[in-house]
Coordinates of C-alpha atoms and ligand atoms in Angstrom, one line a residue:
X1 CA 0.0 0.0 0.0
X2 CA 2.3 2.5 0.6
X3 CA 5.1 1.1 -1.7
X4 CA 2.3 1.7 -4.4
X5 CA 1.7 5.3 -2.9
X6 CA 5.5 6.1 -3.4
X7 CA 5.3 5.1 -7.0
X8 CA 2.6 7.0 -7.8
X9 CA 4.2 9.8 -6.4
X10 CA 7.5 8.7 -7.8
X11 CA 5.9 8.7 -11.3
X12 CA 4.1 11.8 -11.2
X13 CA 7.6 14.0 -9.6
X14 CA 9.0 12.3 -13.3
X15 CA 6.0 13.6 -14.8
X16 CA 6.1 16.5 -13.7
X17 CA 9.7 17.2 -14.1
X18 CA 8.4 16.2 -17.8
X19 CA 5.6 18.8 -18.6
X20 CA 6.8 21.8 -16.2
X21 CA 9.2 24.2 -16.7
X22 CA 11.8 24.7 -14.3
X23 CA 11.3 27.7 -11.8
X24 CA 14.6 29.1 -12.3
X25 CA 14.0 28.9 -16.0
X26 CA 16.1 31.9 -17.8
X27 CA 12.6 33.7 -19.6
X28 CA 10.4 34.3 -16.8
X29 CA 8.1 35.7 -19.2
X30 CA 7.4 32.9 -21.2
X31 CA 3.9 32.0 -21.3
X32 CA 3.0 28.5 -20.8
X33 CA -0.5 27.0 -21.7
X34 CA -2.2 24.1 -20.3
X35 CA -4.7 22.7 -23.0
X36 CA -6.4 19.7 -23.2
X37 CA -7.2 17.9 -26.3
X38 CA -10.2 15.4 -27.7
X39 CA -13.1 14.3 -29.8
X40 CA -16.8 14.1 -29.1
X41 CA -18.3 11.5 -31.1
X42 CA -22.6 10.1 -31.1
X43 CA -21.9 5.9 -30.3
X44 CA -23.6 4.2 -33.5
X45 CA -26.7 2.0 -31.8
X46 CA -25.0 -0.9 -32.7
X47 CA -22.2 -0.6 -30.3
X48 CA -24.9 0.5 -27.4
X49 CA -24.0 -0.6 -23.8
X50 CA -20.2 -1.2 -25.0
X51 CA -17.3 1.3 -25.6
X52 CA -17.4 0.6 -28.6
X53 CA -16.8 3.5 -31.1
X54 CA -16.7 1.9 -34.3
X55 CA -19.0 3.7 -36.9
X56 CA -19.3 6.8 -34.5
X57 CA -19.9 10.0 -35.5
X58 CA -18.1 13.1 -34.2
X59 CA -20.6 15.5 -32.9
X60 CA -20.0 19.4 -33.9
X61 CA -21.0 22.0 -31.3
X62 CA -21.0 19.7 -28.3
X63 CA -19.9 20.8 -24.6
X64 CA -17.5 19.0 -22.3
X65 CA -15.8 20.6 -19.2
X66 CA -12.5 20.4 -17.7
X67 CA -12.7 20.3 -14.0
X68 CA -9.7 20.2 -11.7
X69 CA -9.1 20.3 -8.1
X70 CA -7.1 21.0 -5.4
X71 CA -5.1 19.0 -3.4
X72 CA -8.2 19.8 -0.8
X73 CA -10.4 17.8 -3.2
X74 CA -12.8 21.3 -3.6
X75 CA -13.0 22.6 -7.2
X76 CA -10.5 24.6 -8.5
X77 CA -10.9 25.0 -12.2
X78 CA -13.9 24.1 -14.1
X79 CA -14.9 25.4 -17.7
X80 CA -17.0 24.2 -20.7
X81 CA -15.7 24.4 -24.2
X82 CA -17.7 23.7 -27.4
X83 CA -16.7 20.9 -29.8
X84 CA -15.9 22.9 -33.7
X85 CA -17.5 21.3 -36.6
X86 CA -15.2 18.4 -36.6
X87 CA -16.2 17.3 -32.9
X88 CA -12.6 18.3 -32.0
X89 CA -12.4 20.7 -29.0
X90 CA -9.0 22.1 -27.8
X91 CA -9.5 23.2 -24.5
X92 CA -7.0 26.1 -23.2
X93 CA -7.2 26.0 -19.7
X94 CA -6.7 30.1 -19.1
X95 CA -5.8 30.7 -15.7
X96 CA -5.0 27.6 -14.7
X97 CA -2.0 27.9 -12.3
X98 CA 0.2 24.9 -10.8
X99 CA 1.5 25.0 -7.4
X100 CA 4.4 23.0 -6.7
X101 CA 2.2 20.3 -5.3
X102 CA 2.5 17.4 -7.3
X103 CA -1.5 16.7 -6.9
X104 CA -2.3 19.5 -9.0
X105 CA -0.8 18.7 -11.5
X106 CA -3.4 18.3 -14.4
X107 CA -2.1 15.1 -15.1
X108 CA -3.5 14.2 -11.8
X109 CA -6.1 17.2 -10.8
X110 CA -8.0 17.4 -13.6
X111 CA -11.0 15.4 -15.8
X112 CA -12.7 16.1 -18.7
X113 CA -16.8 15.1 -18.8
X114 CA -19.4 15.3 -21.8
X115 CA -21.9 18.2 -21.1
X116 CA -24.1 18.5 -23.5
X117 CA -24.9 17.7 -27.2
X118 CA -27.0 19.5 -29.7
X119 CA -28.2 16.9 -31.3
X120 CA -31.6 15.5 -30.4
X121 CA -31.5 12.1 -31.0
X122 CA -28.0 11.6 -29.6
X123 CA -27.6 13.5 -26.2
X124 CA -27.3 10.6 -23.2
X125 CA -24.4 10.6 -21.9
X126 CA -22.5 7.8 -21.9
X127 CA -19.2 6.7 -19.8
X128 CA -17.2 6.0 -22.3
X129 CA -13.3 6.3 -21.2
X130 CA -15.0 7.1 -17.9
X131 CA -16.8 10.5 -19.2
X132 CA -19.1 10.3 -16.2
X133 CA -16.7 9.6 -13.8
X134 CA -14.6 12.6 -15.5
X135 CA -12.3 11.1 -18.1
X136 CA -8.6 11.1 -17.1
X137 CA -5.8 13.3 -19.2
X138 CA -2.9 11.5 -21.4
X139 CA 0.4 13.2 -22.0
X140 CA 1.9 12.0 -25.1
X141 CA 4.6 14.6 -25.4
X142 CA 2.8 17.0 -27.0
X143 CA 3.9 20.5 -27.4
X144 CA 3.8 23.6 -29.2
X145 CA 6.4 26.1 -29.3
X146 CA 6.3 29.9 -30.2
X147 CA 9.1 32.0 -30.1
X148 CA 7.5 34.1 -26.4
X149 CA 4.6 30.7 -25.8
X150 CA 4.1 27.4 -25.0
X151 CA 1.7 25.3 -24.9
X152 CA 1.5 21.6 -23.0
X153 CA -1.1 19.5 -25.0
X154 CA -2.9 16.7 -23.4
X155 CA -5.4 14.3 -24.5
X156 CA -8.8 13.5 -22.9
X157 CA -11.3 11.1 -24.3
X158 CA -12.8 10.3 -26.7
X159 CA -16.1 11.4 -24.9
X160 CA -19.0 9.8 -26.6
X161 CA -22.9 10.7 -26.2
X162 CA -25.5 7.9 -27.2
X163 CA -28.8 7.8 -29.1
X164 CA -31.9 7.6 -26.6
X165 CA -33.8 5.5 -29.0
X166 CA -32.4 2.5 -31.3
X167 CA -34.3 0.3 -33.4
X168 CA -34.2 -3.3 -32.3
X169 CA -31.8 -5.2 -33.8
X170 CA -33.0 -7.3 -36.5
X171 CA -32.4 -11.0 -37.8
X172 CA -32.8 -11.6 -40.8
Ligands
NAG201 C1 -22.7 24.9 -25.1 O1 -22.3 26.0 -24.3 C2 -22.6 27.3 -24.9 C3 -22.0 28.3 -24.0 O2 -22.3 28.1 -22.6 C4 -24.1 27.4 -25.1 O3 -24.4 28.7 -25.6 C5 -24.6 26.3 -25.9 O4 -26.0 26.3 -26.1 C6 -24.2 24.9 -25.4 N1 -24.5 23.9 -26.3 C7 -25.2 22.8 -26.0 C8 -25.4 21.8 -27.0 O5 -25.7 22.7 -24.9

């Protein structure tokens, strides 16, 4: 139990180390962005009661939110961001500030859930890659550079809403 606790923490310091800058880092100006990445796709009725996203289709105009917390467990970021008409949403997480405490780091802190979709025959929410739960970030590496900016990209996801109503399936 606690040997597992030390590796998590263990893992995260090497995360973190990872995806921070340093504090003594020689522009103190630079800007660095915390965004999280993913898609928002409709399950096909097919795949209904599974995780299945084969066939799905990416839902334009949906809402998710990012929520992170505090090492208290209380709230300490949450915002909704719309889907564009691919069913991507990039999330930039404005005024999101780390501590030094390894729990907040949004690796750890924060979640991403489905909201809402506008379509109305495909807005139940499903827990796919735990979306009702809040869906966990990935860090793949991903970054983007500007000459005063930077941006750490994570992914989320996919979230996935379901059709309320699917035909029976038939036999033929
Ligand atoms: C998504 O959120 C925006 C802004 O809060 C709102 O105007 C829009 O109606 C929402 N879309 C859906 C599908 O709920």
């Amino acid at each position: 139990m606690a040997s597992t606790q030390l590796l998590i923490l263990l893992s995260s310091l090497m995360l973190f180390q990872l995806t921070l800058p340093t504090i003594t880092s020689a522009e103190p100006e630079k800007k660095i962005d915390v965004v999280v990445e993913g898609m928002v796709y409709c399950q096909h009725c097919e795949h209904s009661g599974s995780w299945s996203l084969s066939e799905a289709k990416p839902i334009p105009a949906a809402n998710i939110s990012v929520i992170c917390k505090n090492y208290k467990d209380q709230v300490s970021y949450y915002k909704v961001f719309e889907t564009d008409g691919n069913g991507y949403f990039y999330a930039q997480l404005e005024g999101f500030t780390m501590s030094q405490c390894l729990v907040e780091h949004p690796l750890q802190s924060c979640h991403v859930k489905p909201v809402s979709s506008p379509l109305k025959d495909c807005n139940l929410l499903t827990n796919i890659n735990y979306g009702l739960y809040g869906s966990p970030l990935r860090f793949k590496g991903k970054k983007l550079y500007g000459s005063n900016y930077e941006a750490v990209i994570y992914a989320a996801g996919p979230l996935a809403f379901r059709p309320d109503h699917c035909p029976p399936p038939t036999h033929v």
